[in-house]
mmCIF file of C-alpha atoms in Angstrom:
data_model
loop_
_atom_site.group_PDB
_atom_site.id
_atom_site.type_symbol
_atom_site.label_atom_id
_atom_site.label_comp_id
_atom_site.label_asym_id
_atom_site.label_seq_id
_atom_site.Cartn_x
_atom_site.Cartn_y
_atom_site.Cartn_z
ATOM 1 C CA UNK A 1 10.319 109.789 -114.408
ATOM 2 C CA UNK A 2 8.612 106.846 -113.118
ATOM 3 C CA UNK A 3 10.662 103.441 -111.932
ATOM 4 C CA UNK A 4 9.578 101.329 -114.877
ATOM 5 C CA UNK A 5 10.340 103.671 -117.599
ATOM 6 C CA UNK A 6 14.305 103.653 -116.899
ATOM 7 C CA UNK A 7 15.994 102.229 -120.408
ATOM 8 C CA UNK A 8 17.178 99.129 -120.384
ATOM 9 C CA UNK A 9 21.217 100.283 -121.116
ATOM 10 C CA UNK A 10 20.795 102.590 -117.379
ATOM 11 C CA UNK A 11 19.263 98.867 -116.284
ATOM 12 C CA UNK A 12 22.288 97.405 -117.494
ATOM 13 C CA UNK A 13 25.162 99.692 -116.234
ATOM 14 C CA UNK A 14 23.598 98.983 -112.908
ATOM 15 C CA UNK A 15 23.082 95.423 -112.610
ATOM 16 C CA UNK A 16 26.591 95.585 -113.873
ATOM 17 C CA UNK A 17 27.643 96.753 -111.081
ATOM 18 C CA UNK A 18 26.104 94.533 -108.316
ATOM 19 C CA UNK A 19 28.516 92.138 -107.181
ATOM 20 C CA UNK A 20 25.938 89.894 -105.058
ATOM 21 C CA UNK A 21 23.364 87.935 -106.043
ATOM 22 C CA UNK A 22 21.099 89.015 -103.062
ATOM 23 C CA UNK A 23 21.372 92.796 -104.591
ATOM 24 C CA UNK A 24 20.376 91.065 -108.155
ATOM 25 C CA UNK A 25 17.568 89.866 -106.718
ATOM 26 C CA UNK A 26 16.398 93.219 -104.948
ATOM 27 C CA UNK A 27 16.581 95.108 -108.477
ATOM 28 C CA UNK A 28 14.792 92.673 -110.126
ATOM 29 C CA UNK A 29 11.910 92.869 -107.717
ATOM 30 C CA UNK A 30 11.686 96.293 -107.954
ATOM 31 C CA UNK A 31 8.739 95.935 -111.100
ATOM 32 C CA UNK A 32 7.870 93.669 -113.854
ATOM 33 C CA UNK A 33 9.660 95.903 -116.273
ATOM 34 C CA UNK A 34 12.745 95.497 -114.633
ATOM 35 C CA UNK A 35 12.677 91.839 -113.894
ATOM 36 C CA UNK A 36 12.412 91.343 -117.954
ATOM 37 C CA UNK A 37 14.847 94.344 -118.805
ATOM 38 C CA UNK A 38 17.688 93.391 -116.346
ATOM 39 C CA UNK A 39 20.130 91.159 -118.055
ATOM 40 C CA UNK A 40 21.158 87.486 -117.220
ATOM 41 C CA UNK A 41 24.296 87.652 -114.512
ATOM 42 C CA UNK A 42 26.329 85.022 -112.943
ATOM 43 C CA UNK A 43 27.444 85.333 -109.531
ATOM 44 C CA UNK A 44 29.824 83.500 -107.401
ATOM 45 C CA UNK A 45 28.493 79.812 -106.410
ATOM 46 C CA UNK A 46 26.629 80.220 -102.708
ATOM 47 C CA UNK A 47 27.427 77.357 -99.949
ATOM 48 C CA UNK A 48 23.575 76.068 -98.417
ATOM 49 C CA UNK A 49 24.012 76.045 -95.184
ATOM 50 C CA UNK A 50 21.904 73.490 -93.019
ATOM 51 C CA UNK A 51 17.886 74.234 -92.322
ATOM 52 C CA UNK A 52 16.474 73.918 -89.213
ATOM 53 C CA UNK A 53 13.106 72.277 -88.407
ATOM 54 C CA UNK A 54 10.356 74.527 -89.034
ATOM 55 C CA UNK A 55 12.269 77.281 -89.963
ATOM 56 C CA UNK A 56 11.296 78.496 -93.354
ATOM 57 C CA UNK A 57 14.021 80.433 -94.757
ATOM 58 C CA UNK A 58 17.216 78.886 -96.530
ATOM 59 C CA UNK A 59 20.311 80.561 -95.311
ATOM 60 C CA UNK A 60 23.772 80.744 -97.888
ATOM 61 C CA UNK A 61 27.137 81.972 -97.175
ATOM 62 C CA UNK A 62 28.253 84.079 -99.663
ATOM 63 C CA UNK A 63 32.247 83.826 -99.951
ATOM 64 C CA UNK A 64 32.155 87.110 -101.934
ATOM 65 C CA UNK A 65 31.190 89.347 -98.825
ATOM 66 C CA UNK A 66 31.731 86.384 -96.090
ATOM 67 C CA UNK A 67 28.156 87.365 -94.968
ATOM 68 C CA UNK A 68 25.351 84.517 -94.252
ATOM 69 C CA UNK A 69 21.940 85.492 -96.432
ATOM 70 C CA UNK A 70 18.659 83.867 -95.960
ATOM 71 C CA UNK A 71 16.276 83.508 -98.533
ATOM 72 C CA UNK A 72 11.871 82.485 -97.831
ATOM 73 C CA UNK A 73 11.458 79.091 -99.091
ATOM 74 C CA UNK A 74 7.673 78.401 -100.932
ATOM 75 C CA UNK A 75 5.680 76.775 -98.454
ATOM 76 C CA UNK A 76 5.865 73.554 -100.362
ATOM 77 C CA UNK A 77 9.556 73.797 -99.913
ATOM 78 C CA UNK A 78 9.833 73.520 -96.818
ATOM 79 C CA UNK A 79 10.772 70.664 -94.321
ATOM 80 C CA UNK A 80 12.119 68.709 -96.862
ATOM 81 C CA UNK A 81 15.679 67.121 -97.151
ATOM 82 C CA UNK A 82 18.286 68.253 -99.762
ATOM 83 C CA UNK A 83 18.938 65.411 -101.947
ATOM 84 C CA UNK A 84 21.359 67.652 -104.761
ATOM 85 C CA UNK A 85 21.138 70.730 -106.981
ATOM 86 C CA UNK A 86 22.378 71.416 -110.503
ATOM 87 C CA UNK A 87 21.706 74.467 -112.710
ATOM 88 C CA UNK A 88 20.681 76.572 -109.429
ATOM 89 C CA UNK A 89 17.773 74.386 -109.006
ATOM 90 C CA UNK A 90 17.181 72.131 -105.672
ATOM 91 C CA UNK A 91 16.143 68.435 -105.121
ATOM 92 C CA UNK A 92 14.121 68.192 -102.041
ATOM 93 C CA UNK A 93 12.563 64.928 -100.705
ATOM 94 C CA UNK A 94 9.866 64.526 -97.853
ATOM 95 C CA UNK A 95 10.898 62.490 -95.529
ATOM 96 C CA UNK A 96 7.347 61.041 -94.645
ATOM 97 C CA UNK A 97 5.899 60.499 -98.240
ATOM 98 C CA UNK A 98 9.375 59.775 -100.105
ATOM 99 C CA UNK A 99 7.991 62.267 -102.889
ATOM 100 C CA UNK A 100 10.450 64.652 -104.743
ATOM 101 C CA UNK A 101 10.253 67.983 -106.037
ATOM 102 C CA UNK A 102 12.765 70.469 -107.900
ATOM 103 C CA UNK A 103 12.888 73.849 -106.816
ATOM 104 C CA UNK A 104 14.246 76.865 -107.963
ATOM 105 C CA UNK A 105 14.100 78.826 -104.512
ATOM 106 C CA UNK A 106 14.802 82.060 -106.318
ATOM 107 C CA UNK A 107 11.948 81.982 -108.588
ATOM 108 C CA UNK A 108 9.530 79.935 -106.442
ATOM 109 C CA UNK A 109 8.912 77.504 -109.798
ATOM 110 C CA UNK A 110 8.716 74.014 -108.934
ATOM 111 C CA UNK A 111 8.103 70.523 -110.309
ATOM 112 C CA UNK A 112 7.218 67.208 -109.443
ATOM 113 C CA UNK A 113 9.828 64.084 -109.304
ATOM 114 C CA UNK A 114 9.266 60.469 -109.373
ATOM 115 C CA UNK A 115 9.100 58.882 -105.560
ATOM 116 C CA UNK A 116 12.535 58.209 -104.403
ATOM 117 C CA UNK A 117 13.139 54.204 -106.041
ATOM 118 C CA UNK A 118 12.155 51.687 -104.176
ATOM 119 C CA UNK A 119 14.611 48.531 -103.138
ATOM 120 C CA UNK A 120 14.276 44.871 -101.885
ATOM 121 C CA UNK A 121 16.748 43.608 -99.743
ATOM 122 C CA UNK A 122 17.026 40.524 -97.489
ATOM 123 C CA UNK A 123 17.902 41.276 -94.097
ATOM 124 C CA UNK A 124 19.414 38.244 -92.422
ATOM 125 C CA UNK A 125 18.825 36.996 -88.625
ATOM 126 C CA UNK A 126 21.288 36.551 -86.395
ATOM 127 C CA UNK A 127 19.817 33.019 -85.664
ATOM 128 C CA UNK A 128 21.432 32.586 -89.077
ATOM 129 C CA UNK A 129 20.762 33.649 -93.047
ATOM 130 C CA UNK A 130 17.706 31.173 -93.299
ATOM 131 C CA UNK A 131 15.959 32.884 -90.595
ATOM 132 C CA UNK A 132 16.380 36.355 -92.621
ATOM 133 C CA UNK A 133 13.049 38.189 -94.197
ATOM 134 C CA UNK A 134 12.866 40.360 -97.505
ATOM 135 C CA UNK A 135 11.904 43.697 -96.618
ATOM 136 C CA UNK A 136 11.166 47.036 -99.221
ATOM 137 C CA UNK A 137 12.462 50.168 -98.658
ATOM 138 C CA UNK A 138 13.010 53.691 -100.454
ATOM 139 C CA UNK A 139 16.627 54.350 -101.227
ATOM 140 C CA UNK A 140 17.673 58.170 -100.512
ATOM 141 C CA UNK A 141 19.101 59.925 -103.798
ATOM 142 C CA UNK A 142 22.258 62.597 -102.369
ATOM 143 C CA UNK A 143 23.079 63.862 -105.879
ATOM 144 C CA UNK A 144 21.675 65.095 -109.266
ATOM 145 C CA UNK A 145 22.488 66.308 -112.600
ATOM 146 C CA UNK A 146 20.546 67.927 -115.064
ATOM 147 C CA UNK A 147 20.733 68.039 -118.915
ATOM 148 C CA UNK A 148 18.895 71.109 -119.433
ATOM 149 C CA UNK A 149 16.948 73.972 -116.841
ATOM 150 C CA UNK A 150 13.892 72.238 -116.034
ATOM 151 C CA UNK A 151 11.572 75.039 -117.404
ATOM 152 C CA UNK A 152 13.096 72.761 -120.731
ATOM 153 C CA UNK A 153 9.912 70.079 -119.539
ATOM 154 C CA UNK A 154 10.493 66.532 -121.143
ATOM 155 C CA UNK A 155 13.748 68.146 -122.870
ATOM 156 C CA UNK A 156 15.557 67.817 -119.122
ATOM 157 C CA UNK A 157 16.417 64.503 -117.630
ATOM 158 C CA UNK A 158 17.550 64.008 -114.200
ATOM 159 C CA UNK A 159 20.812 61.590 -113.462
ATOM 160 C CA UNK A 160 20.356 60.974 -110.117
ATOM 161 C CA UNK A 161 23.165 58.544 -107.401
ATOM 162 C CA UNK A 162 21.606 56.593 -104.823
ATOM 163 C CA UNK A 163 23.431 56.873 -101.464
ATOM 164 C CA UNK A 164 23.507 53.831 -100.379
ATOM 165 C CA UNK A 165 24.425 51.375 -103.156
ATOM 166 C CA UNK A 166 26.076 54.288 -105.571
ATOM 167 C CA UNK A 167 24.159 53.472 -108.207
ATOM 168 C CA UNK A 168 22.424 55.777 -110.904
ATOM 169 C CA UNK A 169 18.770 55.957 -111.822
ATOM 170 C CA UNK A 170 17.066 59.049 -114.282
ATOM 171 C CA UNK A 171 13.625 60.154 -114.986
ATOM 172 C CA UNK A 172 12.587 62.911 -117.599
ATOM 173 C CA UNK A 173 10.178 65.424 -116.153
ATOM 174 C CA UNK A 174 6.775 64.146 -116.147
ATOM 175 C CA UNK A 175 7.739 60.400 -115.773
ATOM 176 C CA UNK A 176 6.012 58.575 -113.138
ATOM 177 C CA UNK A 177 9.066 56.598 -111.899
ATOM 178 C CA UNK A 178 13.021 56.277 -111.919
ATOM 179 C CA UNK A 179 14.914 54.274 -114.547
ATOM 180 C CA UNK A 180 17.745 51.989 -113.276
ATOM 181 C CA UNK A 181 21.229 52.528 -115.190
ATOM 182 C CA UNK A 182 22.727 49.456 -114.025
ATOM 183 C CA UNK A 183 26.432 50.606 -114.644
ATOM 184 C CA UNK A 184 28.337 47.458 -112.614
ATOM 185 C CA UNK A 185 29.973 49.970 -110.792
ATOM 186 C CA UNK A 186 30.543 51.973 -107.624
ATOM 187 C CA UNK A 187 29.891 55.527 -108.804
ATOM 188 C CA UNK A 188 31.163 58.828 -107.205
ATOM 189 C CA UNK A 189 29.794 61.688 -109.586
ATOM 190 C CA UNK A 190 27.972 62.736 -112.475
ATOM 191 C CA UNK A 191 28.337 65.161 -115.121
ATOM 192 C CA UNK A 192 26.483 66.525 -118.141
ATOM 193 C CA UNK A 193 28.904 67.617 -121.016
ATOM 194 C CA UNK A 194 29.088 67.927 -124.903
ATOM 195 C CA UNK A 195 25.170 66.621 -124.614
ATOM 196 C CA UNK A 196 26.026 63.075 -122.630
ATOM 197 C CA UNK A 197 25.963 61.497 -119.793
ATOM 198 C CA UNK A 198 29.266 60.893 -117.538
ATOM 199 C CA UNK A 199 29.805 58.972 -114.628
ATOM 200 C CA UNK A 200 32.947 59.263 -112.695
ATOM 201 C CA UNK A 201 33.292 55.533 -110.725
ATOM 202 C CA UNK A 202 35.111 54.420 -107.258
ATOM 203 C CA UNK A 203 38.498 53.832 -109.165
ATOM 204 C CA UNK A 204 38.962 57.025 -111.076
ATOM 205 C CA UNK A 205 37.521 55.512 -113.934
ATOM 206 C CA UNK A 206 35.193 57.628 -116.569
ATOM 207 C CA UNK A 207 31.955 56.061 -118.062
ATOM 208 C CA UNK A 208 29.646 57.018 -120.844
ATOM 209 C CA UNK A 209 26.209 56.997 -120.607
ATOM 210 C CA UNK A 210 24.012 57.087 -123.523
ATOM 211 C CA UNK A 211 20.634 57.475 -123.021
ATOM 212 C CA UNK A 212 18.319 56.295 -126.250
ATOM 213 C CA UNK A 213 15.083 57.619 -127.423
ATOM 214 C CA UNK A 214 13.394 54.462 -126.178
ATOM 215 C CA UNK A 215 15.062 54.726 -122.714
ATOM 216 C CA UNK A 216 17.734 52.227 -123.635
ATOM 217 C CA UNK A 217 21.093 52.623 -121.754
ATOM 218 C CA UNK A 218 24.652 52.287 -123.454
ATOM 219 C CA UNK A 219 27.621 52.388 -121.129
ATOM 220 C CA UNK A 220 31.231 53.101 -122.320
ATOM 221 C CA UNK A 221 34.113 52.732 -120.267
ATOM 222 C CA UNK A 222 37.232 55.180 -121.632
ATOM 223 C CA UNK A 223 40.213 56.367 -119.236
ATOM 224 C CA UNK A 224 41.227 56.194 -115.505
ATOM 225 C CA UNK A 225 42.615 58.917 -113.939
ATOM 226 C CA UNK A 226 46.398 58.125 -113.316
ATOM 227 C CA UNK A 227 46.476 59.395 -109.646
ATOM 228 C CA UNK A 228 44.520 57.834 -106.545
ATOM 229 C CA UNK A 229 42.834 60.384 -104.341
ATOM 230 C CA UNK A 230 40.862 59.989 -100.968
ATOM 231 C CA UNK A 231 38.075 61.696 -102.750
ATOM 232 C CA UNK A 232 37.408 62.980 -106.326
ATOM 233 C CA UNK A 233 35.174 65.626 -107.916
ATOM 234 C CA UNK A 234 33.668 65.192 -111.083
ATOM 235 C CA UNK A 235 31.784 68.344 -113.524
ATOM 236 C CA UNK A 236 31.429 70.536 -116.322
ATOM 237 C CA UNK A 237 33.311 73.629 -117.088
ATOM 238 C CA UNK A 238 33.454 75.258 -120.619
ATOM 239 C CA UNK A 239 32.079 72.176 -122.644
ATOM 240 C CA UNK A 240 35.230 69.859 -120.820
ATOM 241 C CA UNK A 241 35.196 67.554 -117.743
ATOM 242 C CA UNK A 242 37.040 68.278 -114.646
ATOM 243 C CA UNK A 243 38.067 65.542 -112.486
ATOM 244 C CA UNK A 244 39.857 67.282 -108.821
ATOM 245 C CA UNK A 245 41.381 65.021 -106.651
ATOM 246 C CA UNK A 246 41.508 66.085 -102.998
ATOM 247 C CA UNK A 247 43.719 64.600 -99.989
ATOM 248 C CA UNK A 248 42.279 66.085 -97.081
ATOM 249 C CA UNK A 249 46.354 66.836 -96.040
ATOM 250 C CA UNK A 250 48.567 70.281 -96.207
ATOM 251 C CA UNK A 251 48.995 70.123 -99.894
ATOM 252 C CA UNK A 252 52.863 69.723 -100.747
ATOM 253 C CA UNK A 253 54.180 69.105 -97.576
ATOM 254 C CA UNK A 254 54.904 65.350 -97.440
ATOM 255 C CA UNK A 255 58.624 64.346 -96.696
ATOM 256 C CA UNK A 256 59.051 62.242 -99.264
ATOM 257 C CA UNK A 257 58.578 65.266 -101.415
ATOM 258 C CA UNK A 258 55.373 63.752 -103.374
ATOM 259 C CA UNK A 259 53.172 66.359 -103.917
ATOM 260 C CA UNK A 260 50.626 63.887 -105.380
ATOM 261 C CA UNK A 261 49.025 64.565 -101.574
ATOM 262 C CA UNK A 262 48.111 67.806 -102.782
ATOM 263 C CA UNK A 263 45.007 68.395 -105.158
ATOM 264 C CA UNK A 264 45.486 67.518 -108.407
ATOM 265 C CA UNK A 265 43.134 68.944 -111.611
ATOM 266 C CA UNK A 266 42.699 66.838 -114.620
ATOM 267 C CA UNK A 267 41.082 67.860 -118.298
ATOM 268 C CA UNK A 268 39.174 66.194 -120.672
ATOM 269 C CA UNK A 269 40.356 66.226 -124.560
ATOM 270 C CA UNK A 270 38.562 65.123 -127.067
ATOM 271 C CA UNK A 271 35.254 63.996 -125.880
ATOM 272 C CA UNK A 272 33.952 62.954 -128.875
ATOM 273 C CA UNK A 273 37.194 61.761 -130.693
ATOM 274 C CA UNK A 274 38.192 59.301 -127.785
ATOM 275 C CA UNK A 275 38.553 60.828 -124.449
ATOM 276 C CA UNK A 276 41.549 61.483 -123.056
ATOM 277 C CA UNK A 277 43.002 63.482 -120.084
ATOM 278 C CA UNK A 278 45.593 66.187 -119.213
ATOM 279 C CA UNK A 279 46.508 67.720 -115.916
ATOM 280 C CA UNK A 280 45.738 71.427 -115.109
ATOM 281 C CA UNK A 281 48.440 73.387 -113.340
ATOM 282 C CA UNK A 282 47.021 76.101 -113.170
ATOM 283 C CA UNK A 283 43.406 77.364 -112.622
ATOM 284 C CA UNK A 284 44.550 80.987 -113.915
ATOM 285 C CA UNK A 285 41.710 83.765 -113.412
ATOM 286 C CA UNK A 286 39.277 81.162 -112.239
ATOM 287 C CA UNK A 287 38.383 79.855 -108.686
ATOM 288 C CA UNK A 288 36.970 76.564 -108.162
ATOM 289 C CA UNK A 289 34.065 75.132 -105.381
ATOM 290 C CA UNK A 290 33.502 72.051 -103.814
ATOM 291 C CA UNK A 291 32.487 70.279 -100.853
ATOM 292 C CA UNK A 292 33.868 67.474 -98.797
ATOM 293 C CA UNK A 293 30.894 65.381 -98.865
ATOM 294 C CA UNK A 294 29.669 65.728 -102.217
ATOM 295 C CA UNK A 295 31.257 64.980 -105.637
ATOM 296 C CA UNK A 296 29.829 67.990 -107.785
ATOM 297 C CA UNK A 297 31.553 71.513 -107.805
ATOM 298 C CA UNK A 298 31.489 75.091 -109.636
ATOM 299 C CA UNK A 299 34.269 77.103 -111.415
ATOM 300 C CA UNK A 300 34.164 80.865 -111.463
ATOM 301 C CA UNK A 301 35.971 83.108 -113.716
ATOM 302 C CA UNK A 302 37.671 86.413 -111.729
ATOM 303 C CA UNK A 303 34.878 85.870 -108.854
ATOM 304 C CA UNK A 304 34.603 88.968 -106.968
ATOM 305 C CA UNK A 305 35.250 88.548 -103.302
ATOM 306 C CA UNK A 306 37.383 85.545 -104.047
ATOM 307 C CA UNK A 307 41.021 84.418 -104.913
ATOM 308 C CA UNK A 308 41.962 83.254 -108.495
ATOM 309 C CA UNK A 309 43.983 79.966 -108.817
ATOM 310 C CA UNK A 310 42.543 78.429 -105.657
ATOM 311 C CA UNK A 311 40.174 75.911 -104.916
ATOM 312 C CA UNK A 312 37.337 76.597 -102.056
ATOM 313 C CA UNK A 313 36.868 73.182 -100.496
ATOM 314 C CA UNK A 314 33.627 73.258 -97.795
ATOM 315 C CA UNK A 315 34.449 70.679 -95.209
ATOM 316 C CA UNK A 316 32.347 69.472 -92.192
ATOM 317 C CA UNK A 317 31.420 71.491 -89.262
ATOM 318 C CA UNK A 318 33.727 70.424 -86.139
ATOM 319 C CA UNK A 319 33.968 71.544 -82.656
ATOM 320 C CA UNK A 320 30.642 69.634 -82.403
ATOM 321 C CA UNK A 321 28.859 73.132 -82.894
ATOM 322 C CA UNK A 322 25.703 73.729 -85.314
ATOM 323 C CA UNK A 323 26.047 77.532 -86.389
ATOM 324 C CA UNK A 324 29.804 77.176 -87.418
ATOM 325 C CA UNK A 325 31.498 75.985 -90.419
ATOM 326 C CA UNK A 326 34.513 76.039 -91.901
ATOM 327 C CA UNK A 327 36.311 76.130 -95.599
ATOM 328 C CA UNK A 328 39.683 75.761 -96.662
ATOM 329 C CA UNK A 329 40.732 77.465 -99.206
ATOM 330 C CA UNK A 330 43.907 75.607 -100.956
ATOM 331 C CA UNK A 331 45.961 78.287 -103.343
ATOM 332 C CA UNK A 332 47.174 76.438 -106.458
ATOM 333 C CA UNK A 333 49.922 78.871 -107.274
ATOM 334 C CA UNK A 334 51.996 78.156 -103.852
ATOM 335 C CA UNK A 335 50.734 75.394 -102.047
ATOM 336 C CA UNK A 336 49.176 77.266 -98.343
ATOM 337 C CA UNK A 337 46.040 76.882 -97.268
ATOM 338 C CA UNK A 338 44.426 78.876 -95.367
ATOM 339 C CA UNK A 339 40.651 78.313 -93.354
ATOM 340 C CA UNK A 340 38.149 80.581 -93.179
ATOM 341 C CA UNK A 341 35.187 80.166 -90.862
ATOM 342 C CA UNK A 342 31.286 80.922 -91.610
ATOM 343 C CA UNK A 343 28.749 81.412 -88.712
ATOM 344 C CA UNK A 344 25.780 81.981 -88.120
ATOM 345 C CA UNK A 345 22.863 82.506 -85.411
ATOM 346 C CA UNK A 346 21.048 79.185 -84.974
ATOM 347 C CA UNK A 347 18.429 77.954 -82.536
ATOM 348 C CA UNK A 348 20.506 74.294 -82.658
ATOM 349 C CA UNK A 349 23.622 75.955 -81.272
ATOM 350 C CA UNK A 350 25.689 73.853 -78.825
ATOM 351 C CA UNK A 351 23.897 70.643 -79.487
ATOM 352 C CA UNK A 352 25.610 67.772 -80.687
ATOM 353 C CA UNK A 353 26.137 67.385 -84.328
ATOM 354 C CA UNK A 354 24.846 63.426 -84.235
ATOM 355 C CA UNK A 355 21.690 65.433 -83.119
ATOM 356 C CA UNK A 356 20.792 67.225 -86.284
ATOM 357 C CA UNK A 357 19.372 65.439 -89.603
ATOM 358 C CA UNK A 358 20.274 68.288 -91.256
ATOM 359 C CA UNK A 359 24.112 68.723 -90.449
ATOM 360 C CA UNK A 360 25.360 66.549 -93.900
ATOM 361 C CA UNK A 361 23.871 69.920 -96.053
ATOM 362 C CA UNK A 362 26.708 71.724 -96.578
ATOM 363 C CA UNK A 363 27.032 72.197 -100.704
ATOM 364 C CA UNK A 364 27.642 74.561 -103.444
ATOM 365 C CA UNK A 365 24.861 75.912 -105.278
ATOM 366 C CA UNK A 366 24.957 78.563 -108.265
ATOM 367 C CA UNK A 367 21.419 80.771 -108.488
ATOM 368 C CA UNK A 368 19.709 80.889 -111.220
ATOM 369 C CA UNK A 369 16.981 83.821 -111.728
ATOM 370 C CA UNK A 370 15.175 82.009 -115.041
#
């Protein structure tokens, strides 16, 4: 019996049984019939690891085997810097040109983005402020959200936070530029839920943004989170809005006996009848990802490979060594943490991290094959 005539149930026990999304891939590639027959999977969120200059693959570590994977980018792909993902799609930007593309470097599909927004600033003298000039330059965009898959077309817009002023702009696909949401304040993370906007700001505080047909913007402010944290993650999970709080301290062990220096999980409520929040204590089955230098994250339901009730937090790479990495892994149930480290071969080993453009690439990213 030929490859291609296997039934799609046999198709299914398989697939069923691959725990990596590497081996997904490999099935899938096997013939046309079973690219179409194998069913949709998800698999446990991947951490990008930095690219190298001229090197054309994109490498992941893959917490569910602790094994680094690297995966050919499309030639148009390449070179570029990471400015975000969302729905297993990236956002790259050439440094030379300023254009933008999304990628989906599993499928090779690709479209176009608006040039990254243009500013205009006045740079002052140190003769004094008169003897200042106005100068133009391209802001750099470090995180996006999308409404839909892109395949959607117009149907998907892209939120996207500028990195140096924190402010948000959007574009549907096909639009020639960036729209300004001019939201008065400092924002740390976006999310898409319950078919709106959200913006989490500086302070804790939650915004909604509602997009019109005409390209109007509404902004709502609703609650603040009741804890202060060094850093806060903002996303989706299951139609509600997380909002994590991390310390960047041994979680629970602070003399005063204030575990508020450990991470705290809150839950939306009620998104449409007037938002409110409630802290998690628990994750349960699930496992949650995030980075240190990005606001976005991914929750996984009994992830193989992984612990349940514990949050996978990807820091920066110390010891002043490309090719090594490290993420903590902070267990909800007890309060440890434990780190485990990722490495891989890399021509840029030993140098200087200051050295490498790349180094600030470290973020979560869930594959999507459609």
């Amino acid at each position: 019996m030929a490859w291609s005539a296997l039934i799609p149930d046999m198709l299914k026990l398989i697939s069923d049984r691959l725990h990596h999304c590497f081996d997904y891939i490999n099935i899938r590639m096997v013939c046309t019939h079973w690219r179409s027959s194998v069913p949709p999977k998800k698999f446990t969120p991947l951490l990008i690891l930095p690219p190298e200059p001229d090197f054309g693959d994109l490498r992941f570590f893959d917490p569910a085997d602790g094994s680094v994977h690297s995966l050919p980018l499309p030639e148009e792909a390449r070179n570029k810097s990471f400015c975000g993902t969302s729905r297993g799609w990236l956002a790259l930007m050439d440094d030379a040109t300023q254009s933008m593309l999304l990628v989906n470097p599993f499928t090779s599909v690709r479209y176009p983005l608006p040039p990254t927004p243009q500013r205009v600033y006045f740079t002052s003298h140190p003769k004094g402020p008169a003897s200042g000039r106005w100068i133009t330059q391209h802001e750099c965009i470090n995180e996006i959200v999308t409404s839909a898959s892109p395949n959607a077309g117009a149907e998907c817009v892209v939120m996207a936070r500028l990195g140096s002023c924190d402010q948000l702009v959007f574009c549907r696909l096909g639009d020639a530029v960036w729209t300004d949401v001019d939201t008065h304040y400092e924002i740390d993370g976006v999310a898409f839920c319950d078919s709106r906007f959200y913006a989490l700001d500086r302070d804790g505080g939650i915004l909604i943004i509602e997009l019109g047909p005409d390209g109007s913007v509404a902004l709502e402010q609703t609650v603040v989170v009741p804890f202060e944290s060094e850093q806060y993650k903002f996303l989706e999970w299951n139609g509600e809005l997380l909002v994590v709080g991390i310390s960047f301290q041994p979680i629970y062990e602070d003399d005063d006996d204030d575990d508020d220096l450990g991470p705290f999980i809150f839950k939306s409520e009620g998104l449409r009848e007037g938002l409110t929040l409630s802290e998690m204590e628990s994750l349960g089955k699930n496992t949650l990802f995030v980075s240190e230098n990005h606001c976005f994250g991914y929750v996984g339901r009994e992830v193989h490979g992984c612990k349940r009730n514990c949050i996978y937090l990807s820091g920066t790479a110390y010891d002043g060594l490309e090719g090594v990495h490290h993420i903590t892994i902070m267990d909800l149930e007890d309060g440890t943490s434990e780190i485990v480290s990722c490495r891989w071969p890399s021509q840029r080993s030993g140098l200087p991290r200051e050295r490498s453009q790349f180094s600030g690439a470290f973020f979560w990213f869930r594959p999507s094959f459609y």
